[in-house]
Amino acid sequence: MPLVRVLVVLSNAQRLDILRKLKTPGSFPPQDEGDPEVDGVCVSSIQAGQGLAFSTTSKYLADLAAIGVVTVKRAGKWSYYKRDERAIAAIAKRLAREL
């Protein structure tokens, strides 16, 4: 993944805020199914917590997944997102090395 692509995704304030909040899944509104700590946070909870349209939320989450900083778990019609701490650490290390 080109570093510039990673930086473009992370330069959006809403996407960055979602990634930060996923560090403490309880910061999002409660969800009907699944444990946010174990399964991840449901898209609808992220949407409600951010005050964004569903389509915008889905796009932002897809962007974060594309650069590898979140993982997605699908369960039926639901999608749950979690931070990928290893990937985030690798990006931080890469930034330190390349800048």
mmCIF file of C-alpha atoms in Angstrom, residues 19-77:
data_model
loop_
_atom_site.group_PDB
_atom_site.id
_atom_site.type_symbol
_atom_site.label_atom_id
_atom_site.label_comp_id
_atom_site.label_asym_id
_atom_site.label_seq_id
_atom_site.Cartn_x
_atom_site.Cartn_y
_atom_site.Cartn_z
ATOM 1 C CA LEU A 19 -10.332 4.960 14.273
ATOM 2 C CA ARG A 20 -9.597 6.728 17.565
ATOM 3 C CA LYS A 21 -13.011 5.867 19.026
ATOM 4 C CA LEU A 22 -12.640 2.197 18.024
ATOM 5 C CA LYS A 23 -9.817 2.079 20.569
ATOM 6 C CA THR A 24 -12.555 2.256 23.228
ATOM 7 C CA PRO A 25 -15.578 0.535 21.627
ATOM 8 C CA GLY A 26 -17.831 1.618 24.489
ATOM 9 C CA SER A 27 -17.570 5.198 23.229
ATOM 10 C CA PHE A 28 -20.145 4.345 20.553
ATOM 11 C CA PRO A 29 -23.880 3.972 21.266
ATOM 12 C CA PRO A 30 -24.964 0.486 22.406
ATOM 13 C CA GLN A 31 -25.594 -2.102 19.711
ATOM 14 C CA ASP A 32 -28.343 -4.704 19.512
ATOM 15 C CA GLU A 33 -26.131 -7.708 18.798
ATOM 16 C CA GLY A 34 -22.572 -8.750 19.495
ATOM 17 C CA ASP A 35 -20.050 -7.641 22.075
ATOM 18 C CA PRO A 36 -18.188 -4.520 20.896
ATOM 19 C CA GLU A 37 -15.018 -5.593 22.727
ATOM 20 C CA VAL A 38 -15.027 -9.098 21.237
ATOM 21 C CA ASP A 39 -16.861 -8.825 17.922
ATOM 22 C CA GLY A 40 -16.234 -5.193 17.087
ATOM 23 C CA VAL A 41 -18.560 -2.241 16.707
ATOM 24 C CA CYS A 42 -21.583 -2.511 14.431
ATOM 25 C CA VAL A 43 -21.782 -0.077 11.515
ATOM 26 C CA SER A 44 -25.091 1.298 12.801
ATOM 27 C CA SER A 45 -23.515 2.145 16.166
ATOM 28 C CA ILE A 46 -20.593 3.856 14.454
ATOM 29 C CA GLN A 47 -23.031 5.749 12.246
ATOM 30 C CA ALA A 48 -25.093 6.904 15.228
ATOM 31 C CA GLY A 49 -21.970 7.856 17.175
ATOM 32 C CA GLN A 50 -20.581 9.923 14.327
ATOM 33 C CA GLY A 51 -23.851 11.452 13.136
ATOM 34 C CA LEU A 52 -23.103 10.502 9.537
ATOM 35 C CA ALA A 53 -25.257 9.042 6.780
ATOM 36 C CA PHE A 54 -25.098 5.255 6.516
ATOM 37 C CA SER A 55 -23.484 5.424 3.066
ATOM 38 C CA THR A 56 -20.798 7.825 4.286
ATOM 39 C CA THR A 57 -20.093 5.659 7.331
ATOM 40 C CA SER A 58 -19.817 2.551 5.155
ATOM 41 C CA LYS A 59 -17.450 4.317 2.756
ATOM 42 C CA TYR A 60 -15.233 5.599 5.556
ATOM 43 C CA LEU A 61 -15.056 2.138 7.128
ATOM 44 C CA ALA A 62 -14.235 0.576 3.749
ATOM 45 C CA ASP A 63 -11.437 3.128 3.336
ATOM 46 C CA LEU A 64 -10.025 2.261 6.772
ATOM 47 C CA ALA A 65 -10.262 -1.452 5.973
ATOM 48 C CA ALA A 66 -8.549 -0.933 2.606
ATOM 49 C CA ILE A 67 -5.440 0.449 4.308
ATOM 50 C CA GLY A 68 -5.610 -2.340 6.888
ATOM 51 C CA VAL A 69 -6.126 -0.373 10.105
ATOM 52 C CA VAL A 70 -9.476 -2.040 10.843
ATOM 53 C CA THR A 71 -10.794 -5.536 10.409
ATOM 54 C CA VAL A 72 -14.355 -6.420 9.532
ATOM 55 C CA LYS A 73 -16.353 -9.368 10.807
ATOM 56 C CA ARG A 74 -19.575 -10.185 9.014
ATOM 57 C CA ALA A 75 -22.398 -11.964 10.840
ATOM 58 C CA GLY A 76 -25.530 -12.293 8.748
ATOM 59 C CA LYS A 77 -26.594 -8.821 7.686
#
